[in-house]
Amino acid sequence: MDVGFGRNKKEQLEPVRARVTGKIPTWLQGMLLRNGPGMHTVGETRYNHWFDGLALLHSFTIRDGEVYYRSKYLRSDTYNANVEANRIVVSEFGTMAYPDPCKNIFSKAFSYLSHTIPDFTDNCLINIMKCGEDFYATTETNYIRKINPQTLETLEKVDYRKYVAVNVATSHPHYDAAGNVLNMGTSIVDKGKTKYVIFKIPATVPEDRKKGKSPLKHTEVFCSIPSRSLLSPSYYHSFGFTENYIIFLEQPFKLDILKMATAYIRGVTWASCLAFHREDKTYIHIVDQRTRKPMPTKFYTDPMVVFHHVNAYEEDGCLLFDVVAYEDSSLYQLFYLANLNQDLEEHSRLTSVPVLRRFAVPLLAAQDAEVGSNLIKLTSTTARALKEKDNQVYCQPELLYEGLELPRINYAHNGKRYRYVFAAEVQWSPIPTKILKYDILTKSSLKWEEEHCWPAEPLFVPTPGAEDEDDGIILSAIVSTDPQKPPFLLILDAKSFTELARASIDVDMHLDLHGLFIPDADWDARKQTPSQEAWDRASDCHGAPQT
Ligand SMILES: CC1=C(/C=C/C(C)=C/C=C/C(C)=C/C=O)C(C)(C)CCC1
Ligand SMILES: [Fe+2]
């Protein structure tokens, strides 16, 4: 199977109209906006890791039963510098780059010294964040890039550090009921301390301070959690969020700050400064949003690596949270292009399968409970929390489903009791071949699959006025390994998991990571939407201009 992981993808600057089969629900109007790596070589130089690739944004505009596709590389400073130099000059996760060609030993030494710790990349390739009325491409450094979803143009470069002291931040923010953004970042050795910072970006700016002000200027630190270690804070890719609590896993997958500080001089990558410590525990921090303080109980579990939190909610004095967990960090290893470009079946086997695990944490103080007793009395889960001495509680998860990644839910149920997880099914290979709907209540699943098809993260869009949690549709961009089969946007009925429609587009589509759906109703249609005339000019999926 080959979809050319390491092959550079062509941008599709002009919208093309897809060939739609089936029927797209008339209420489905808006844009699926997605992000992921698209360029893996620049000139003669190549990136080592799939997460290094230059961000390629793509959008599927769904209007009146038609679908229009376009894609554009994020014009990050990284992209521009690389293209200008015709080689990779900015370091990424798995590739360390040296900006100045080192002509002789003296200039080489000088170059090292003047860039001892190079600035992080603004190649925001992972996700899209909505912040007030604005949209940003995100990665895991201190930079985000504002984009115009309509034209996919790259706008301002934002340095989170201007607003909050974080050196890295997640690409998976949460949104509260009012649309405020909540995100987490790590503040590394700032005033002698390393801490995890939870920050809030308001959805709207106060009326009196509105003029030209971005909500980012009103970012506030919500709460911070001290890191257990000054020089080896945990790496994390997401966190859990309910109305009253925030769940943060301080996992034994850690950044080594001393290694990072010397990485450039030693000629090694950022990735080599990350390590899984299988002898350590995973600490579970629960922040009470009302007090803005972490709960004093020391909850912990076995060592694990989590990239994606799925959801969390409260039930009868307990906090339940679901994550996709690995037993090691082999996922990152697999995404080295040298592994992906080999025969996938042979060389790309995860040493641990991603498993949906449910944890349960008691919210009420259990000082008087007997050591060894299980503090979880719920009948809905077999997850346990065993009381130990010294205010410690050992959490043992319930295994819900084996072999899934890129989980999504109906976000209206985020932080609330929920039943369905939509995800990509993966087993020992990191490449998804099926789309999955997992029913937590009945422990049953529905799947979509088709020969030669690799699905992207499935995104749930609710039907207007939806009553049931699964009243809605699933959107997933599918690339195929069959040259005869063009990529397509798949639209499934989320209840039955049957196909409603597919929109095939003869373009060079890339495998992506994450994104969001922007319903037409969510934005100022007059300001953002191009005129019907502009869409009418779109060529059809064969690339021929429309007549
Ligand atoms: C550049 C850079 C980083 C980038 C990490 C990236 C790009 C991670 C991507 C993760 C994904 C896509 C996970 C999917 O589950 C670090 C290590 C944060 C810090 C040092 C500089
Ligand atoms: Fe992610």
Coordinates of C-alpha atoms and ligand atoms in Angstrom, one line a residue:
M1 CA 0.0 0.0 0.0
D2 CA 1.4 3.4 -0.9
V3 CA -0.1 6.8 -0.7
G4 CA 3.3 8.4 -0.9
F5 CA 3.7 9.5 2.7
G6 CA 6.9 11.3 1.9
R7 CA 5.8 12.7 -1.5
N8 CA 5.2 16.5 -1.7
K9 CA 1.6 17.3 -2.5
K10 CA 0.5 19.9 -5.0
E11 CA -1.6 22.9 -3.8
Q12 CA -5.1 23.3 -5.3
L13 CA -5.4 27.0 -5.2
E14 CA -8.5 27.5 -7.3
P15 CA -11.6 25.7 -5.9
V16 CA -12.6 22.6 -7.8
R17 CA -16.1 21.3 -7.8
A18 CA -16.4 17.7 -6.7
R19 CA -18.3 14.9 -8.4
V20 CA -21.1 14.2 -5.9
T21 CA -22.8 10.8 -5.7
G22 CA -25.6 10.2 -3.3
K23 CA -27.4 13.1 -1.6
I24 CA -25.9 15.6 0.8
P25 CA -28.4 16.7 3.4
T26 CA -29.7 20.2 2.5
W27 CA -29.0 21.4 6.1
L28 CA -25.3 20.7 5.7
Q29 CA -23.9 24.1 4.7
G30 CA -20.4 25.2 5.7
M31 CA -16.8 24.3 5.5
L32 CA -14.6 21.5 6.6
L33 CA -11.2 23.0 7.2
R34 CA -8.3 20.7 7.9
N35 CA -4.6 20.7 8.4
G36 CA -1.7 18.3 8.0
P37 CA 1.8 17.9 6.6
G38 CA 2.1 18.2 2.8
M39 CA 5.7 18.9 1.9
H40 CA 8.5 16.6 3.0
T41 CA 11.4 17.7 0.9
V42 CA 12.7 21.1 0.0
G43 CA 15.3 21.3 -2.8
E44 CA 17.7 18.4 -2.0
T45 CA 16.9 18.2 1.6
R46 CA 14.3 16.0 3.3
Y47 CA 12.6 15.9 6.6
N48 CA 13.0 12.8 8.7
H49 CA 9.6 12.6 10.3
W50 CA 6.0 12.8 9.0
F51 CA 5.2 15.4 11.8
D52 CA 7.9 17.7 10.3
G53 CA 6.2 18.2 6.9
L54 CA 5.2 21.7 5.9
A55 CA 1.6 22.5 6.8
L56 CA -0.9 22.1 3.9
L57 CA -4.4 23.5 4.7
H58 CA -7.4 22.1 2.8
S59 CA -11.0 23.0 2.8
F60 CA -14.2 21.3 1.6
T61 CA -17.0 23.9 1.1
I62 CA -20.4 22.3 1.2
R63 CA -23.1 24.4 -0.3
D64 CA -26.5 23.4 -1.7
G65 CA -25.6 19.8 -2.2
E66 CA -22.3 20.6 -3.9
V67 CA -18.7 20.3 -2.6
Y68 CA -15.8 22.6 -3.6
Y69 CA -12.2 21.7 -2.6
R70 CA -9.1 23.8 -2.4
S71 CA -5.7 23.5 -0.7
K72 CA -2.9 25.9 0.1
Y73 CA 0.4 25.6 1.9
L74 CA 0.6 27.7 5.1
R75 CA 2.9 30.6 4.2
S76 CA 4.6 30.3 7.6
D77 CA 8.0 32.1 8.2
T78 CA 9.3 28.5 8.1
Y79 CA 7.8 27.8 4.7
N80 CA 9.0 31.1 3.3
A81 CA 12.6 30.7 4.7
N82 CA 12.8 27.2 3.4
V83 CA 11.5 28.0 -0.1
E84 CA 13.8 31.0 -0.3
A85 CA 16.9 29.0 0.6
N86 CA 15.6 26.0 -1.4
R87 CA 16.5 23.8 1.5
I88 CA 15.3 23.1 5.0
V89 CA 16.6 25.9 7.2
V90 CA 14.2 25.6 10.2
S91 CA 14.3 22.8 12.7
E92 CA 11.2 20.6 13.1
F93 CA 10.3 17.9 15.6
G94 CA 12.4 15.2 13.9
T95 CA 14.8 17.3 11.8
M96 CA 17.4 19.7 13.1
A97 CA 18.4 22.3 10.5
Y98 CA 21.2 24.7 10.4
P99 CA 20.3 28.1 8.9
D100 CA 23.8 29.2 7.8
P101 CA 25.8 27.1 5.5
C102 CA 28.9 26.5 7.5
K103 CA 31.7 27.5 5.2
N104 CA 34.6 27.0 7.6
I105 CA 35.3 26.0 11.1
F106 CA 35.1 29.5 12.5
S107 CA 31.8 30.5 11.0
K108 CA 30.5 27.1 12.0
A109 CA 31.4 27.7 15.6
F110 CA 30.0 31.2 15.5
S111 CA 26.7 30.0 13.9
Y112 CA 26.4 27.4 16.7
L113 CA 26.9 30.0 19.4
S114 CA 24.6 32.5 18.0
H115 CA 21.8 30.0 17.7
T116 CA 22.4 27.9 20.8
I117 CA 18.7 27.4 21.2
P118 CA 17.0 28.2 18.0
D119 CA 13.6 29.7 17.8
F120 CA 10.9 27.2 17.4
T121 CA 9.1 26.7 14.2
D122 CA 5.8 28.3 13.1
N123 CA 5.0 25.5 10.8
C124 CA 1.5 25.0 12.2
L125 CA 0.6 21.7 10.8
I126 CA -1.5 19.9 13.4
N127 CA -4.9 21.5 13.9
I128 CA -7.2 24.5 13.5
M129 CA -8.4 26.6 16.4
K130 CA -11.3 29.0 16.5
C131 CA -10.6 32.0 18.6
G132 CA -13.4 34.5 18.7
E133 CA -14.2 35.2 15.1
D134 CA -10.7 34.2 14.0
F135 CA -9.2 30.9 12.9
Y136 CA -5.6 29.8 13.6
A137 CA -3.5 26.9 12.3
T138 CA -1.8 25.3 15.4
T139 CA 1.2 23.2 16.3
E140 CA 2.8 22.5 19.6
T141 CA 5.4 25.3 19.8
N142 CA 4.8 28.8 21.1
Y143 CA 3.5 29.9 17.7
I144 CA 0.1 29.9 16.0
R145 CA -0.8 31.4 12.6
K146 CA -4.0 33.2 11.8
I147 CA -5.6 32.1 8.6
N148 CA -8.4 33.1 6.3
P149 CA -10.5 30.0 6.1
Q150 CA -12.2 31.2 2.9
T151 CA -9.0 31.8 0.9
L152 CA -6.7 29.7 3.0
E153 CA -4.3 32.7 3.1
T154 CA -1.8 33.0 5.9
L155 CA -2.2 36.0 8.2
E156 CA -0.5 37.1 11.4
K157 CA 2.0 35.1 13.3
V158 CA 1.1 35.0 16.9
D159 CA 3.6 34.2 19.7
Y160 CA 1.7 32.9 22.7
R161 CA 4.6 34.2 24.8
K162 CA 3.4 37.7 24.3
Y163 CA 0.2 36.9 26.2
V164 CA 1.2 34.0 28.5
A165 CA 4.5 32.6 29.7
V166 CA 4.5 29.2 27.8
N167 CA 7.3 27.8 25.7
V168 CA 5.1 25.0 24.1
A169 CA 1.3 24.7 24.0
T170 CA -1.1 22.0 22.8
S171 CA -2.7 21.9 19.4
H172 CA -6.0 20.6 21.0
P173 CA -7.7 23.4 22.8
H174 CA -11.1 23.1 24.4
Y175 CA -14.0 25.4 24.1
D176 CA -16.4 26.2 26.9
A177 CA -20.2 26.8 26.5
A178 CA -19.5 30.5 25.8
G179 CA -17.0 29.7 23.1
N180 CA -14.0 30.7 25.2
V181 CA -10.8 28.8 24.3
L182 CA -9.1 26.9 27.1
N183 CA -5.6 25.6 26.3
M184 CA -2.5 24.4 28.2
G185 CA 1.1 25.0 27.8
T186 CA 4.4 24.5 29.6
S187 CA 6.4 27.3 31.1
I188 CA 10.0 26.0 31.3
V189 CA 12.4 27.2 33.9
D190 CA 10.8 30.5 34.3
K191 CA 11.9 32.3 37.4
G192 CA 13.4 29.0 38.6
K193 CA 10.1 27.0 38.1
T194 CA 8.6 24.8 35.5
K195 CA 4.9 24.6 35.4
Y196 CA 1.9 23.5 33.3
V197 CA -0.2 26.6 32.6
I198 CA -3.9 26.5 31.7
F199 CA -5.0 29.6 30.0
K200 CA -8.2 31.1 28.7
I201 CA -8.7 33.2 25.6
P202 CA -12.1 34.9 25.7
A203 CA -14.5 34.4 22.8
T204 CA -15.4 38.1 22.8
V205 CA -13.5 41.2 23.8
P206 CA -15.3 43.6 26.2
E207 CA -17.2 46.3 24.3
D208 CA -15.2 49.2 25.7
R209 CA -11.9 47.7 24.7
K210 CA -13.0 46.3 21.4
K211 CA -11.3 48.6 18.8
G212 CA -8.9 46.4 16.8
K213 CA -8.2 44.2 19.8
S214 CA -7.7 40.5 19.3
P215 CA -9.2 38.2 22.0
L216 CA -5.6 36.9 22.5
K217 CA -4.7 40.2 24.1
H218 CA -7.2 39.3 26.8
T219 CA -5.7 35.9 27.5
E220 CA -5.6 35.1 31.2
V221 CA -3.9 32.4 33.2
F222 CA -6.6 30.2 34.6
C223 CA -4.5 28.0 36.8
S224 CA -1.1 26.4 36.9
I225 CA 0.2 23.1 38.0
P226 CA 3.8 22.8 39.2
S227 CA 5.8 20.3 37.2
R228 CA 7.2 17.4 39.3
S229 CA 10.6 18.1 37.7
L230 CA 12.3 21.4 36.8
L231 CA 14.2 20.0 33.9
S232 CA 12.0 17.1 32.6
P233 CA 8.4 18.2 32.3
S234 CA 5.9 15.9 30.7
Y235 CA 5.0 16.1 27.1
Y236 CA 1.3 16.1 26.4
H237 CA -0.8 16.6 23.3
S238 CA -4.3 17.2 24.8
F239 CA -6.1 17.4 28.1
G240 CA -9.6 16.7 29.5
F241 CA -12.2 19.3 30.2
T242 CA -15.7 19.3 31.9
E243 CA -17.8 22.2 33.2
N244 CA -16.2 21.9 36.7
Y245 CA -12.9 20.1 36.1
I246 CA -9.8 20.0 34.0
I247 CA -7.9 16.7 33.7
F248 CA -4.1 16.8 33.1
L249 CA -2.0 13.7 32.8
E250 CA 1.6 14.2 33.8
Q251 CA 2.8 11.2 32.0
P252 CA 6.3 9.6 32.0
F253 CA 6.8 10.7 28.4
K254 CA 9.1 13.7 29.1
L255 CA 11.0 16.5 27.5
D256 CA 14.6 16.7 28.6
I257 CA 15.3 20.4 28.9
L258 CA 19.1 20.1 29.2
K259 CA 19.2 17.9 26.1
M260 CA 17.0 20.4 24.3
A261 CA 19.3 23.3 25.3
T262 CA 22.2 21.5 23.8
A263 CA 20.5 19.8 20.9
Y264 CA 21.5 22.3 18.3
I265 CA 25.2 22.2 19.2
R266 CA 25.1 18.4 19.4
G267 CA 23.4 18.2 16.0
V268 CA 20.5 16.1 17.3
T269 CA 16.7 16.6 16.9
W270 CA 14.1 17.8 19.3
A271 CA 12.6 14.3 19.1
S272 CA 15.7 12.8 20.6
C273 CA 15.1 15.0 23.7
L274 CA 11.8 13.2 24.4
A275 CA 11.8 9.9 26.2
F276 CA 9.4 7.4 27.7
H277 CA 10.4 6.4 31.3
R278 CA 8.6 3.1 31.7
E279 CA 9.8 2.9 35.4
D280 CA 7.7 6.1 36.3
K281 CA 4.1 6.6 37.1
T282 CA 1.5 8.7 35.3
Y283 CA 0.1 11.4 37.7
I284 CA -3.5 12.4 37.2
H285 CA -4.1 16.1 38.1
I286 CA -7.6 17.2 38.6
V287 CA -8.2 21.0 38.6
D288 CA -11.4 22.2 40.2
Q289 CA -12.4 25.1 38.0
R290 CA -14.3 26.7 40.9
T291 CA -11.3 27.0 43.1
R292 CA -8.8 27.1 40.2
K293 CA -6.7 24.6 42.2
P294 CA -5.6 21.0 41.7
M295 CA -7.2 18.5 44.0
P296 CA -4.9 17.6 46.9
T297 CA -5.3 13.8 46.5
K298 CA -2.4 12.2 44.6
F299 CA -4.1 10.2 41.9
Y300 CA -1.8 8.1 39.8
T301 CA -1.8 5.2 37.4
D302 CA 0.6 3.0 35.5
P303 CA 3.1 4.4 33.0
M304 CA 1.4 5.1 29.7
V305 CA 1.5 7.5 26.7
V306 CA -1.6 9.4 25.8
F307 CA -1.9 11.8 22.9
H308 CA -5.7 12.1 22.7
H309 CA -8.2 12.7 25.5
V310 CA -11.6 11.6 24.2
N311 CA -14.1 13.0 26.8
A312 CA -14.7 13.3 30.5
Y313 CA -17.8 13.8 32.7
E314 CA -19.0 13.6 36.3
E315 CA -21.2 10.8 37.6
D316 CA -22.3 10.3 41.2
G317 CA -19.4 12.0 42.9
C318 CA -16.8 10.6 40.4
L319 CA -15.1 12.0 37.5
L320 CA -14.8 9.7 34.5
F321 CA -12.4 10.3 31.7
D322 CA -11.6 8.4 28.6
V323 CA -8.3 8.5 26.7
V324 CA -6.5 6.7 23.9
A325 CA -3.5 5.2 25.7
Y326 CA -0.4 3.4 24.6
E327 CA 2.0 1.3 26.6
D328 CA 5.0 3.0 25.1
S329 CA 6.0 5.9 22.7
S330 CA 6.3 3.7 19.6
L331 CA 3.8 5.8 17.7
Y332 CA 6.4 8.6 17.3
Q333 CA 8.9 6.0 16.1
L334 CA 6.6 4.8 13.4
F335 CA 6.1 8.1 11.8
Y336 CA 9.8 8.5 10.8
L337 CA 9.5 8.7 7.0
A338 CA 12.2 6.0 6.7
N339 CA 9.8 3.6 8.3
L340 CA 6.7 4.8 6.5
N341 CA 8.3 4.7 3.1
Q342 CA 9.2 1.0 3.6
D343 CA 6.6 -1.7 3.0
L344 CA 4.2 -0.6 5.7
E345 CA 3.1 -4.1 6.7
E346 CA 6.7 -5.1 7.3
H347 CA 8.2 -2.1 9.0
S348 CA 5.4 -0.2 10.6
R349 CA 4.2 -2.2 13.5
L350 CA 3.3 -0.4 16.7
T351 CA 4.7 -2.2 19.7
S352 CA 1.6 -1.2 21.6
V353 CA -1.9 -0.9 20.2
P354 CA -3.8 2.3 21.1
V355 CA -6.6 1.4 23.6
L356 CA -9.6 3.4 24.7
R357 CA -9.3 3.4 28.5
R358 CA -11.8 4.7 31.0
F359 CA -10.5 6.1 34.3
A360 CA -12.7 7.0 37.3
V361 CA -11.5 9.4 40.0
P362 CA -13.4 9.9 43.2
L363 CA -14.2 13.6 43.7
L364 CA -15.2 13.4 47.4
A365 CA -12.5 13.4 50.0
A366 CA -11.8 9.8 51.1
Q367 CA -9.5 10.4 54.0
D368 CA -11.4 7.9 56.2
A369 CA -11.6 5.2 53.6
E370 CA -9.7 2.0 54.3
V371 CA -6.4 1.5 52.6
G372 CA -6.9 -1.0 49.8
S373 CA -10.6 -0.1 49.3
N374 CA -12.0 0.7 46.0
L375 CA -13.4 4.3 46.0
I376 CA -15.5 3.8 42.9
K377 CA -19.0 2.5 43.6
L378 CA -20.4 3.1 40.1
T379 CA -22.1 0.2 38.4
S380 CA -21.5 1.8 34.9
T381 CA -17.7 1.1 34.9
T382 CA -15.2 -1.5 36.1
A383 CA -12.6 1.3 36.5
R384 CA -11.2 1.3 40.1
A385 CA -9.5 3.8 42.3
L386 CA -7.7 2.1 45.2
K387 CA -7.0 4.0 48.3
E388 CA -3.4 3.9 49.5
K389 CA -1.6 5.5 52.4
D390 CA -0.4 9.1 52.3
N391 CA -3.4 10.4 50.5
Q392 CA -2.5 8.4 47.4
V393 CA -5.0 6.8 45.1
Y394 CA -4.1 4.2 42.4
C395 CA -6.4 4.3 39.4
Q396 CA -7.0 1.2 37.4
P397 CA -8.8 1.8 34.1
E398 CA -11.5 -0.1 32.3
L399 CA -10.4 -1.2 28.8
L400 CA -13.1 -0.1 26.5
Y401 CA -11.9 -0.7 22.9
E402 CA -8.7 -1.8 21.3
G403 CA -7.2 -0.3 18.2
L404 CA -8.5 3.3 17.6
E405 CA -7.0 6.7 17.1
L406 CA -8.0 10.2 16.1
P407 CA -11.1 10.1 18.3
R408 CA -13.9 12.7 18.0
I409 CA -17.2 13.1 19.8
N410 CA -20.4 15.1 19.4
Y411 CA -18.8 18.2 21.0
A412 CA -22.1 19.3 22.4
H413 CA -21.5 16.4 24.8
N414 CA -18.0 17.4 25.8
G415 CA -17.7 17.3 29.5
K416 CA -21.1 15.7 29.7
R417 CA -22.4 12.1 29.9
Y418 CA -21.9 10.7 26.4
R419 CA -22.2 7.4 24.6
Y420 CA -20.4 7.5 21.2
V421 CA -16.8 7.8 20.1
F422 CA -16.1 8.3 16.4
A423 CA -12.5 7.4 15.5
A424 CA -10.2 5.8 13.0
E425 CA -9.6 2.2 13.5
V426 CA -5.9 1.2 13.7
Q427 CA -4.4 -2.0 14.8
W428 CA -0.6 -2.7 14.7
S429 CA -0.1 -0.2 11.9
P430 CA -0.5 3.5 12.4
I431 CA -2.5 3.7 9.2
P432 CA -6.3 3.7 9.6
T433 CA -8.3 1.5 7.3
K434 CA -11.7 1.9 8.9
I435 CA -14.0 4.5 10.4
L436 CA -15.4 3.4 13.7
K437 CA -18.4 4.3 15.8
Y438 CA -18.1 2.9 19.3
D439 CA -21.1 2.7 21.6
I440 CA -19.8 2.9 25.2
L441 CA -23.1 1.9 26.6
T442 CA -23.7 -1.3 24.6
K443 CA -19.9 -1.9 23.9
S444 CA -20.8 -2.5 20.3
S445 CA -19.5 -0.8 17.2
L446 CA -20.3 0.1 13.6
K447 CA -17.6 0.4 10.9
W448 CA -17.2 1.8 7.5
E449 CA -14.5 0.5 5.2
E450 CA -13.7 0.2 1.6
E451 CA -10.9 -1.5 -0.3
H452 CA -7.7 0.7 -0.8
C453 CA -9.2 3.5 1.3
W454 CA -7.4 5.3 4.1
P455 CA -9.8 7.5 6.1
A456 CA -8.9 10.7 7.9
E457 CA -10.1 11.6 11.4
P458 CA -14.0 11.4 11.3
L459 CA -15.7 14.6 12.3
F460 CA -19.2 14.7 13.7
V461 CA -21.6 17.5 12.6
P462 CA -25.0 17.6 14.4
T463 CA -28.3 17.9 12.5
P464 CA -29.9 21.3 13.4
G465 CA -32.2 20.7 16.4
A466 CA -30.7 17.3 17.0
E467 CA -32.2 15.3 19.9
D468 CA -30.1 12.2 20.0
E469 CA -26.3 12.4 20.5
D470 CA -25.8 10.7 17.2
D471 CA -28.3 12.8 15.2
G472 CA -25.9 14.1 12.6
I473 CA -23.4 13.2 10.0
I474 CA -19.8 12.1 9.8
L475 CA -17.3 13.8 7.5
S476 CA -14.1 12.1 6.6
A477 CA -11.6 12.8 3.8
I478 CA -10.6 9.5 2.2
V479 CA -7.4 9.0 0.2
S480 CA -7.0 5.8 -1.8
T481 CA -4.0 3.7 -2.8
D482 CA -5.8 2.7 -6.0
P483 CA -4.6 5.2 -8.7
Q484 CA -8.0 4.6 -10.5
K485 CA -9.9 5.9 -7.4
P486 CA -9.7 9.6 -6.7
P487 CA -9.8 10.9 -3.1
F488 CA -13.2 11.8 -1.8
L489 CA -15.1 13.4 1.0
L490 CA -17.2 10.8 2.6
I491 CA -20.5 11.7 4.3
L492 CA -22.0 9.1 6.6
D493 CA -25.2 9.1 8.5
A494 CA -23.8 9.1 12.1
K495 CA -26.7 6.9 13.4
S496 CA -26.6 4.0 11.0
F497 CA -23.1 4.6 9.6
T498 CA -24.4 4.2 6.1
E499 CA -23.1 6.3 3.3
L500 CA -25.2 9.3 2.4
A501 CA -22.9 10.8 -0.2
R502 CA -19.4 11.0 -1.4
A503 CA -17.7 13.9 -3.2
S504 CA -14.8 12.7 -5.4
I505 CA -12.2 15.2 -6.4
D506 CA -9.4 14.5 -8.8
V507 CA -6.6 16.3 -6.9
D508 CA -3.4 15.5 -5.1
M509 CA -5.0 15.1 -1.6
H510 CA -2.7 14.6 1.4
L511 CA -3.4 12.6 4.5
D512 CA -4.1 15.1 7.2
L513 CA -4.3 15.3 11.0
H514 CA -7.0 17.4 12.5
G515 CA -9.5 20.1 11.6
L516 CA -13.0 21.5 12.3
F517 CA -16.3 22.2 10.6
I518 CA -17.5 25.8 10.3
P519 CA -21.2 25.9 9.8
D520 CA -22.3 28.8 7.6
A521 CA -24.5 29.9 10.4
D522 CA -21.4 30.4 12.6
W523 CA -19.8 33.2 10.7
D524 CA -20.7 36.5 9.1
A525 CA -21.8 35.2 5.8
R526 CA -21.6 38.6 4.1
K527 CA -18.1 39.2 5.2
Q528 CA -16.6 35.8 4.7
T529 CA -18.4 33.9 2.0
P530 CA -17.4 34.6 -1.6
S531 CA -20.2 35.5 -4.0
Q532 CA -22.1 32.7 -5.7
E533 CA -20.4 34.0 -8.9
A534 CA -17.0 33.1 -7.4
W535 CA -18.1 29.5 -6.7
D536 CA -19.6 29.3 -10.2
R537 CA -16.2 30.0 -11.6
A538 CA -14.8 26.9 -9.8
S539 CA -13.7 24.3 -12.2
D540 CA -15.2 20.8 -12.0
C541 CA -13.4 17.9 -10.5
H542 CA -11.7 17.0 -13.8
G543 CA -10.0 20.3 -13.6
A544 CA -11.8 21.7 -16.6
P545 CA -13.3 25.2 -16.3
Q546 CA -17.0 25.1 -15.7
T547 CA -19.2 26.2 -18.6
Ligands
LIG1 C1 8.8 21.4 16.9 C2 8.8 21.0 18.4 C3 7.9 20.1 19.0 C4 6.9 19.6 18.1 C5 6.1 18.6 18.2 C6 5.1 18.1 17.2 C7 5.1 18.7 15.9 C8 4.3 17.1 17.6 C9 3.3 16.5 16.8 C10 2.5 15.6 17.4 C11 1.3 14.9 16.8 C12 0.9 15.3 15.4 C13 0.8 13.9 17.5 C14 -0.4 13.1 17.1 O1 -1.0 12.4 17.8 C15 7.9 19.8 20.5 C16 8.3 18.4 20.8 C17 6.6 20.1 21.1 C18 8.9 20.8 21.2 C19 10.1 21.1 20.5 C20 9.9 21.7 19.2
FE2 FE -3.9 15.3 17.8

